Tab-separated table of C-alpha atoms and ligand atoms in Angstrom:
chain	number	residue	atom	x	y	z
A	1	UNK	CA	85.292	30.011	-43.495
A	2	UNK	CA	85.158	26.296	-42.690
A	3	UNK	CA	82.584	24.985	-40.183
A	4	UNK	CA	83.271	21.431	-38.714
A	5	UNK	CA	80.506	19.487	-36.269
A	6	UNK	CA	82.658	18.468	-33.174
A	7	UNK	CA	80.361	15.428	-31.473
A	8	UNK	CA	80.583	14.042	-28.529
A	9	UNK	CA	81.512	10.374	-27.748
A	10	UNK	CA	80.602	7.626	-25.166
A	11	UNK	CA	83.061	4.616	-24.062
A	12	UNK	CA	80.359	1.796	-24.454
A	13	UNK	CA	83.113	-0.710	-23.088
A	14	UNK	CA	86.359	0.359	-21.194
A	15	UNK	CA	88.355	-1.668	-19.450
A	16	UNK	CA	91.391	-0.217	-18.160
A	17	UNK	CA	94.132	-2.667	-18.051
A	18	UNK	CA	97.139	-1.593	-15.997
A	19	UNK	CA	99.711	1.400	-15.118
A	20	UNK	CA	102.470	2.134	-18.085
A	21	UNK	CA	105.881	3.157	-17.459
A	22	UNK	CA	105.099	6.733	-18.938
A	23	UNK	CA	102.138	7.274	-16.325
A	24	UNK	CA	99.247	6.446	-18.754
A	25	UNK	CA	97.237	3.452	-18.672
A	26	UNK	CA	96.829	0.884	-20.667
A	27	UNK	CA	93.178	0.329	-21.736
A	28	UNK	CA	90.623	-1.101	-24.020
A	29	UNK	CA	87.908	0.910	-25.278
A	30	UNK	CA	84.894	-0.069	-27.806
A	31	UNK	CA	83.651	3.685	-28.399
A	32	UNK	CA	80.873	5.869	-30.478
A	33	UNK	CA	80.977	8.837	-31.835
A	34	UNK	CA	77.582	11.098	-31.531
A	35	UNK	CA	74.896	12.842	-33.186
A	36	UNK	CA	74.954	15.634	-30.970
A	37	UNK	CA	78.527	18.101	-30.117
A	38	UNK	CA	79.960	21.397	-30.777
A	39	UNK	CA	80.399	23.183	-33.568
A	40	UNK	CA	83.803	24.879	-34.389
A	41	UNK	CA	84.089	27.507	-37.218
A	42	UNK	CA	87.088	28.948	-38.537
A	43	UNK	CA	87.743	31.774	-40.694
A	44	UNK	CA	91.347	32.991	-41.983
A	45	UNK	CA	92.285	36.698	-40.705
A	46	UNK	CA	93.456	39.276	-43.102
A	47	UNK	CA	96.494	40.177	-43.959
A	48	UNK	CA	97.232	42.503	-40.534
A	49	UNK	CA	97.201	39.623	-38.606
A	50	UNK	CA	98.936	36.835	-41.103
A	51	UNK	CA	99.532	35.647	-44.502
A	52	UNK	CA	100.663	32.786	-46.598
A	53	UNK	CA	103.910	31.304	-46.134
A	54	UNK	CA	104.483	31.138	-49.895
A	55	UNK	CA	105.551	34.372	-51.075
A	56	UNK	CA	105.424	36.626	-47.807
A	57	UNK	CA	107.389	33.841	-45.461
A	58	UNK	CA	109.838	36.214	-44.278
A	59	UNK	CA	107.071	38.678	-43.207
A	60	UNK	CA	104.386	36.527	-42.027
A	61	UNK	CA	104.131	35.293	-38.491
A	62	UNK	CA	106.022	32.196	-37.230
A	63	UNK	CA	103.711	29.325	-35.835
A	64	UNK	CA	105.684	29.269	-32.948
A	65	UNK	CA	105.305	33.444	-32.222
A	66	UNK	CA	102.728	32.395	-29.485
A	67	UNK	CA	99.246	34.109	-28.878
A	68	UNK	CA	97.720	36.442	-31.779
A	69	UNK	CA	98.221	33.887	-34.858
A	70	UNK	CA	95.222	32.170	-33.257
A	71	UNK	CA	92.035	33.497	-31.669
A	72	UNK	CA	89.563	31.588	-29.780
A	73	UNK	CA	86.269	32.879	-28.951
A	74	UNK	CA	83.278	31.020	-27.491
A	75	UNK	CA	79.555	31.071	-26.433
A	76	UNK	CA	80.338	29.387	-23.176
A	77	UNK	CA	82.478	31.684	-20.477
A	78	UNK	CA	83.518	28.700	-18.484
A	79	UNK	CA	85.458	27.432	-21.478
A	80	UNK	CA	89.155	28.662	-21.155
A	81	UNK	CA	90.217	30.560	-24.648
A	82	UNK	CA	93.863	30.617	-24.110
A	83	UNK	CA	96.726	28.629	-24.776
A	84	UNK	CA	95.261	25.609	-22.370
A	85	UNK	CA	92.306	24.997	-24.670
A	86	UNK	CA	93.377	22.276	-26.788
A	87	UNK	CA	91.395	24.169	-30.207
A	88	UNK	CA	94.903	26.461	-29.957
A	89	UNK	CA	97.237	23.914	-29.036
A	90	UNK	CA	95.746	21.814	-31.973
A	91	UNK	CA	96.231	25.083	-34.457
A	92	UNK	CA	99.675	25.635	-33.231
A	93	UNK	CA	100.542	21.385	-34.044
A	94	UNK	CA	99.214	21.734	-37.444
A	95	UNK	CA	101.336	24.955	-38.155
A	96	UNK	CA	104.754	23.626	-36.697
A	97	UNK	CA	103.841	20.654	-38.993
A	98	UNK	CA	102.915	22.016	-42.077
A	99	UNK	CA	104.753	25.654	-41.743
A	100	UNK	CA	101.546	27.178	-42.742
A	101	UNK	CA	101.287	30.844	-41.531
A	102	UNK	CA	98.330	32.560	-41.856
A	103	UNK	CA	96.151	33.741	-38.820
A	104	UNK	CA	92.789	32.403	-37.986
A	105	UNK	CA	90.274	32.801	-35.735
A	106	UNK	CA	87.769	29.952	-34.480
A	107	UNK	CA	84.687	30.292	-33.033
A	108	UNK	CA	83.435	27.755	-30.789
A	109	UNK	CA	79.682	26.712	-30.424
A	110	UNK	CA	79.567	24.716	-26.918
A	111	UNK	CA	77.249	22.327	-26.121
A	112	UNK	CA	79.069	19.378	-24.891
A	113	UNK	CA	79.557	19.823	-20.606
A	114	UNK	CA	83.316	19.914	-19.367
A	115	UNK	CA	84.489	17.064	-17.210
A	116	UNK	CA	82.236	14.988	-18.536
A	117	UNK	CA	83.794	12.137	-19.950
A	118	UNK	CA	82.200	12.882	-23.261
A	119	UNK	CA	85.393	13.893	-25.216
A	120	UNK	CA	84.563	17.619	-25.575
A	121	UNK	CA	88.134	18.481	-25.410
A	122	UNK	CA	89.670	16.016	-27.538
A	123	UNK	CA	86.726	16.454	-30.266
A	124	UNK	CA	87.026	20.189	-30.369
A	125	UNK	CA	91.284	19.330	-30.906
A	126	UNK	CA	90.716	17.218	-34.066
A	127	UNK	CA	87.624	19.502	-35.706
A	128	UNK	CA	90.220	22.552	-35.317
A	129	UNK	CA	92.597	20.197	-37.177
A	130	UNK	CA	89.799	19.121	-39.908
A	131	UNK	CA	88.694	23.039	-40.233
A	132	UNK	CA	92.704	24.120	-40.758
A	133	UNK	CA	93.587	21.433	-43.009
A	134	UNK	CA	90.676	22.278	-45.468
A	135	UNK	CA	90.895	25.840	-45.095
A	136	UNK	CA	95.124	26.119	-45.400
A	137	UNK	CA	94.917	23.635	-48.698
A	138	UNK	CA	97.736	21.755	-47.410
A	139	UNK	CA	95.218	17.961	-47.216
A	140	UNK	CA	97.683	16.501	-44.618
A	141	UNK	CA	96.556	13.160	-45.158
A	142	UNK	CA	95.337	10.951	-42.572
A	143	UNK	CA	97.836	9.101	-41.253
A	144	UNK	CA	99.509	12.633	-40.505
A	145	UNK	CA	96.428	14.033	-38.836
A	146	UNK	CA	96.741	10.584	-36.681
A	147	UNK	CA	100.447	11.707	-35.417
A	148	UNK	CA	99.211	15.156	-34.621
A	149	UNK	CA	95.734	14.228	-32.846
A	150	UNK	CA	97.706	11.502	-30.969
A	151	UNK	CA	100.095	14.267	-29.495
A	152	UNK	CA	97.709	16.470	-28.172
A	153	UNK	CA	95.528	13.912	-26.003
A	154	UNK	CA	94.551	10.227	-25.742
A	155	UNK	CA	91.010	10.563	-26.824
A	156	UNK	CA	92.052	12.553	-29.981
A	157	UNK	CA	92.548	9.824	-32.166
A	158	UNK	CA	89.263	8.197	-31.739
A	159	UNK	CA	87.798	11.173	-33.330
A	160	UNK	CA	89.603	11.467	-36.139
A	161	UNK	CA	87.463	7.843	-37.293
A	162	UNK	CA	83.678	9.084	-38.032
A	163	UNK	CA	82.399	5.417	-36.700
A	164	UNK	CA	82.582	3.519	-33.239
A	165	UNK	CA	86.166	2.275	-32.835
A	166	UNK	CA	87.876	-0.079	-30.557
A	167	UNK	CA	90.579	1.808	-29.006
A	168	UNK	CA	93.705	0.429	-27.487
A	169	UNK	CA	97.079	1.688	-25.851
A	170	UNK	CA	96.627	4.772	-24.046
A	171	UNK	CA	94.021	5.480	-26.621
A	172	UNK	CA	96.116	6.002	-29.486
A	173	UNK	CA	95.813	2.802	-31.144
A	174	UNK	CA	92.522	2.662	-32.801
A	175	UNK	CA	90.359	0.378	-35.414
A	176	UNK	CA	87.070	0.245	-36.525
A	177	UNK	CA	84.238	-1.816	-34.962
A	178	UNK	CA	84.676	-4.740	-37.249
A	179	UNK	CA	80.952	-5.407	-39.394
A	180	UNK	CA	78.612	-6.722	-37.855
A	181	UNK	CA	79.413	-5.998	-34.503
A	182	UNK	CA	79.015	-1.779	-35.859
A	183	UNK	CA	75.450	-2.372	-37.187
A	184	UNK	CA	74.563	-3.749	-33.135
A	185	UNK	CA	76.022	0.062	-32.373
A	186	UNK	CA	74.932	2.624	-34.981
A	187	UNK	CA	71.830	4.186	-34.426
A	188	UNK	CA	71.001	3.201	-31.097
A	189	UNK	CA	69.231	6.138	-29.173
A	190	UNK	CA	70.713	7.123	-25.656
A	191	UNK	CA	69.855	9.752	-22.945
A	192	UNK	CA	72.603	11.687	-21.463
A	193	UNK	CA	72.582	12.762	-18.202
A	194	UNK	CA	75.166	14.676	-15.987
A	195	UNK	CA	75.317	15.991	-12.241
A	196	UNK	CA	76.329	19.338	-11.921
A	197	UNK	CA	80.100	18.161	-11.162
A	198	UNK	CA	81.965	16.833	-13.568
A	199	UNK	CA	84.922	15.066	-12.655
A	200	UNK	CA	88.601	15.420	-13.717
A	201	UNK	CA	89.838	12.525	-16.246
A	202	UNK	CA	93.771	12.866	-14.153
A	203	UNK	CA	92.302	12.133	-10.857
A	204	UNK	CA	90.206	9.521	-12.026
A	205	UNK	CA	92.931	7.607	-13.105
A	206	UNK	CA	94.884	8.889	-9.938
A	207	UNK	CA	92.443	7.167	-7.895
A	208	UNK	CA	92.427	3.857	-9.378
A	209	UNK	CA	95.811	3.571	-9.142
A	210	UNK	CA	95.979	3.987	-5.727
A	211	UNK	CA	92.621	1.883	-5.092
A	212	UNK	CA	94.662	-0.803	-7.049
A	213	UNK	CA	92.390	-3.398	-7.225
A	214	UNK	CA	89.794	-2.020	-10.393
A	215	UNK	CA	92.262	-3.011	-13.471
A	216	UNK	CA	91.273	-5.917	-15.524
A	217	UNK	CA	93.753	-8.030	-16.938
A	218	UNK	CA	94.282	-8.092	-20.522
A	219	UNK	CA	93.577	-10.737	-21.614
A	220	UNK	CA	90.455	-10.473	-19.655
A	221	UNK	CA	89.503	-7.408	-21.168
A	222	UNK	CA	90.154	-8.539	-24.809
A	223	UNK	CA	88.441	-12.213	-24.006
A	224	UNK	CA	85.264	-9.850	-22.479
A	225	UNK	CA	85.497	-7.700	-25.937
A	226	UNK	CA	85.681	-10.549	-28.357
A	227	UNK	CA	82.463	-12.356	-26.768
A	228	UNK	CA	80.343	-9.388	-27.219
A	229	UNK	CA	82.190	-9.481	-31.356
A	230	UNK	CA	81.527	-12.784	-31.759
A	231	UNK	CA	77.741	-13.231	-30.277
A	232	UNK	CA	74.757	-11.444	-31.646
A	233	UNK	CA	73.982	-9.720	-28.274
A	234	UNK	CA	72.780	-6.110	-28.465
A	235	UNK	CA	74.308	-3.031	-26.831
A	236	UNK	CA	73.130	-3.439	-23.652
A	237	UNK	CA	75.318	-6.345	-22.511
A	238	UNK	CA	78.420	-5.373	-23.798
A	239	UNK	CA	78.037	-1.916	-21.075
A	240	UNK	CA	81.029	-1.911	-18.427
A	241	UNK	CA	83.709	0.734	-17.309
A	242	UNK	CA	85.948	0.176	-14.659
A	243	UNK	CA	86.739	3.693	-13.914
A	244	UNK	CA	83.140	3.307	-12.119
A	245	UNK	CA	84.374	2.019	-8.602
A	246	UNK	CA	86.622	5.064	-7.842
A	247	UNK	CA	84.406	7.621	-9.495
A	248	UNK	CA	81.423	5.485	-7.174
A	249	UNK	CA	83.662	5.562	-4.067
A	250	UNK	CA	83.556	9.135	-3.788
A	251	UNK	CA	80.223	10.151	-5.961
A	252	UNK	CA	77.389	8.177	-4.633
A	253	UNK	CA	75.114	10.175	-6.391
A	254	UNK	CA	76.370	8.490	-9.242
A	255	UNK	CA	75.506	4.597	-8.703
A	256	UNK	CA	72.046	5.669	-6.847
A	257	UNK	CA	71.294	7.067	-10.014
A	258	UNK	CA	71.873	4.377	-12.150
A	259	UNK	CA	70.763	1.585	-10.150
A	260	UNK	CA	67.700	3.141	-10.013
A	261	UNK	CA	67.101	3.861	-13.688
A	262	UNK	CA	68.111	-0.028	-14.104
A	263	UNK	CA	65.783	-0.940	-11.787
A	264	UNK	CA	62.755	0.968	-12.334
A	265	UNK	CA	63.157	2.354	-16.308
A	266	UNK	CA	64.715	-0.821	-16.973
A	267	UNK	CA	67.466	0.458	-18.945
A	268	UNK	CA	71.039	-0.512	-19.450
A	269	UNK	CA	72.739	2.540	-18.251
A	270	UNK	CA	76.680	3.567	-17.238
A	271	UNK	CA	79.538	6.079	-16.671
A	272	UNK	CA	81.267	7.795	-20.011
A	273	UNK	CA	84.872	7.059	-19.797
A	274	UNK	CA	85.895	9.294	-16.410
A	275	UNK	CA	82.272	10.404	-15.844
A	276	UNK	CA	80.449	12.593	-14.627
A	277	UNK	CA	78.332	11.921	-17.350
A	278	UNK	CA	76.384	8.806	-17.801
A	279	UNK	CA	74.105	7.459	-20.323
A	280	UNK	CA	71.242	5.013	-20.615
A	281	UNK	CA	70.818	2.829	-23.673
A	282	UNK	CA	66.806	3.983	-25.242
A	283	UNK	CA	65.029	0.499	-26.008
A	284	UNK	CA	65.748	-0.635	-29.921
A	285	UNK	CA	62.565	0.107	-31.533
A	286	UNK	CA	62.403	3.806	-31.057
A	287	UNK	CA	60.324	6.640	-31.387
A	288	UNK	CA	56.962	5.127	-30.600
A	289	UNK	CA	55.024	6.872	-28.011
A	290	UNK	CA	55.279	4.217	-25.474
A	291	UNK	CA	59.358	5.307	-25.805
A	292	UNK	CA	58.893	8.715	-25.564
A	293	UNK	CA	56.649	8.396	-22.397
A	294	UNK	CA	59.561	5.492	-21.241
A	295	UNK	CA	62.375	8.759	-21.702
A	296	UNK	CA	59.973	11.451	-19.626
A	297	UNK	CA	60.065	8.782	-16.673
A	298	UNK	CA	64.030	8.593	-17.048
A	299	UNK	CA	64.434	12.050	-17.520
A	300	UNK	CA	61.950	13.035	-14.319
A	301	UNK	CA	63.773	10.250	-12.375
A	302	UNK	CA	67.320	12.041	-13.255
A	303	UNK	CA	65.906	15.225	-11.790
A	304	UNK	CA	64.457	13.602	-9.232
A	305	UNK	CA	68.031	12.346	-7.824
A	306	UNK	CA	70.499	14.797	-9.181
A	307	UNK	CA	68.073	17.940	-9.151
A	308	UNK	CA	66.867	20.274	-11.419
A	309	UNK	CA	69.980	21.530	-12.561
A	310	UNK	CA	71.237	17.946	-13.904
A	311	UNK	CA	71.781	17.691	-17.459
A	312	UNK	CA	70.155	15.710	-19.952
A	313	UNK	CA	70.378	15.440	-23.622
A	314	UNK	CA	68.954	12.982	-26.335
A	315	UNK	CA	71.349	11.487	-28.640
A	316	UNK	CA	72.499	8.755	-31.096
A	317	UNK	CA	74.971	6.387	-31.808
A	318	UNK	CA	76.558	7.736	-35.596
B	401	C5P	O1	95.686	12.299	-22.742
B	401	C5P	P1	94.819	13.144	-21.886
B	401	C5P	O2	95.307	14.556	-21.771
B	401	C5P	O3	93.377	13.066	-22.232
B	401	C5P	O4	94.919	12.514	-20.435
B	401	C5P	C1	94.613	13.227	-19.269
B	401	C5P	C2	95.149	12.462	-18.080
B	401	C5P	O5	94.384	11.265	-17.882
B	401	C5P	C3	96.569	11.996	-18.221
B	401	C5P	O6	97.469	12.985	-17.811
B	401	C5P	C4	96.594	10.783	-17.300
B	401	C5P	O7	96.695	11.203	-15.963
B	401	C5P	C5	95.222	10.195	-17.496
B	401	C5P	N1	95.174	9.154	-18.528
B	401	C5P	C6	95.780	7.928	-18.280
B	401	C5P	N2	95.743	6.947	-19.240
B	401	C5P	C7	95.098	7.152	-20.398
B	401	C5P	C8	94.463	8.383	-20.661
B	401	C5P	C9	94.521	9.356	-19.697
B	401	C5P	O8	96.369	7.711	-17.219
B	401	C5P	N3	95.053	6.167	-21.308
């Protein structure tokens, strides 16, 4: 049994750049891995259900024999367990590329909301990777785990890096937060908070295309990233997402929010790559009561907007 912690991420900075030929987008992305996620177990089924490929290879079940190799159970019933969820299309990657045949079963602790913009998904997709190349013995070595994370979703890479990242491409091409830039990153308390919609990452990018206007231009967005590098500015000012107008357009709820925490909590605060979920940066010097009486105002004034079924969760930049 292998247990791997799945966290969550945030897109600190994301400027989406322009429309590819293959229907992705280009973009630029400085973004941070979490304290706080999902857990995903996985424990290799007995011999009924699979076995090693050395040895019993004729007998044992091909990677590609569809649903039973894999089982997916989970604490949350909205979570789909079937051949969408990207745990089992992640499992079935691994064993086309490494021929490994035994059955396994995951078991998946949710905490991170869907359609959030938090990376649930895509996190979830690389721990079922981390858990199966541990448990099979096969130590596919990174660059391998790359190719595989890459093909099952843009975010995936991102996770596979244990540190905030600049990502580029469609979100495949990623690097490290050069020093010192990281240290202005790790560590930094924030307060999630999502309505109870979330919002679906396709038609997100569906919409800015059509609204046309919201890409920044490369160089832009590179020139934007590189000040932040280069200065000694803290968190806050390097906050921006351009998703934010067409999510805003048709989510109001959304901007009134945040304008308001700006305003009156005085926090830097915005969207998580396609939203719904937001988060505000906690001031630097933490954990002193004057904070902790600073995060019941934010959290009563996210209720106080979004109702009492919004979402809100302390975290930290890892
Ligand atoms: O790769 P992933 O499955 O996360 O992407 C979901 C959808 O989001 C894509 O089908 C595409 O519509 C949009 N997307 C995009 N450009 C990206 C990432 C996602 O257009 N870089």
């Amino acid at each position: 049994m292998v247990t791997e912690f799945s966290p969550a991420k945030i897109n600190l900075f994301l400027a989406v750049t322009g429309r590819r030929a293959d229907g992705f987008h280009d973009l630029v992305s400085v973004v941070a891995p979490l304290d706080f996620g999902d857990e995903l177990a996985a424990e290799e089924l007995g011999a009924e259900r699979g076995a090693r490929s050395s040895g019993a290879a004729d007998k044992a079940p091909k990677a590609d024999q569809g649903p039973g190799q894999f089982v997916l159970e989970c604490d949350d019933p909205a979570v789909p367990v079937d051949e969408s969820n990207l745990v089992l299309k992640a499992a079935k990657a691994f064993a086309g590329a490494t021929g490994w045949t035994a059955g396994v079963r995951f078991r998946l602790r949710k905490r991170i909301p869907l359609g959030a913009g938090l990376g649930g998904g895509s996190s979830n997709a690389v721990a079922a990777l981390r858990a199966l190349n541990a448990l099979s013995g096969r130590g596919l070595p990174e660059e391998a785990l790359a190719k595989l994370a890459a093909g099952l979703g843009s975010d995936c890479a991102l996770f596979l890096r244990r540190e905030p990242v600049v990502m580029r491409g469609r979100g495949d091409r990623v690097e490290p937060v050069p020093e010192p830039a990281a240290q202005r990153l790790r560590g930094r308390r924030v307060l999630l908070f999502k309505p109870s919609f979330g919002i679906a990452t396709p038609w997100a990018y569906r919409r800015m295309m059509e609204r046309g206007g919201d890409y920044v231009a490369p160089a832009e967005a590179e020139s934007r990233w590189e000040k932040w590098r280069q200065s000694d500015a803290p968190a806050e000012d390097l906050l921006f997402n351009n998703l934010e107008p067409a999510a805003f357009a048709k989510y109001p709820a959304l901007p009134l929010l945040l304008a308001r925490l700006r305003r009156e909590g005085g926090v830097s605060a915005a969207m998580s790559g396609s939203g719904s979920a937001c988060f505000a940066l906690r001031p630097a010097a933490g954990g002193t009561g004057a904070d902790e009486a600073s995060v019941q105002r934010l959290r009563q004034q996210i209720h106080e907007c979004w109702g009492p079924v919004a979402w809100v969760q302390d975290a930290r930049i890892g």
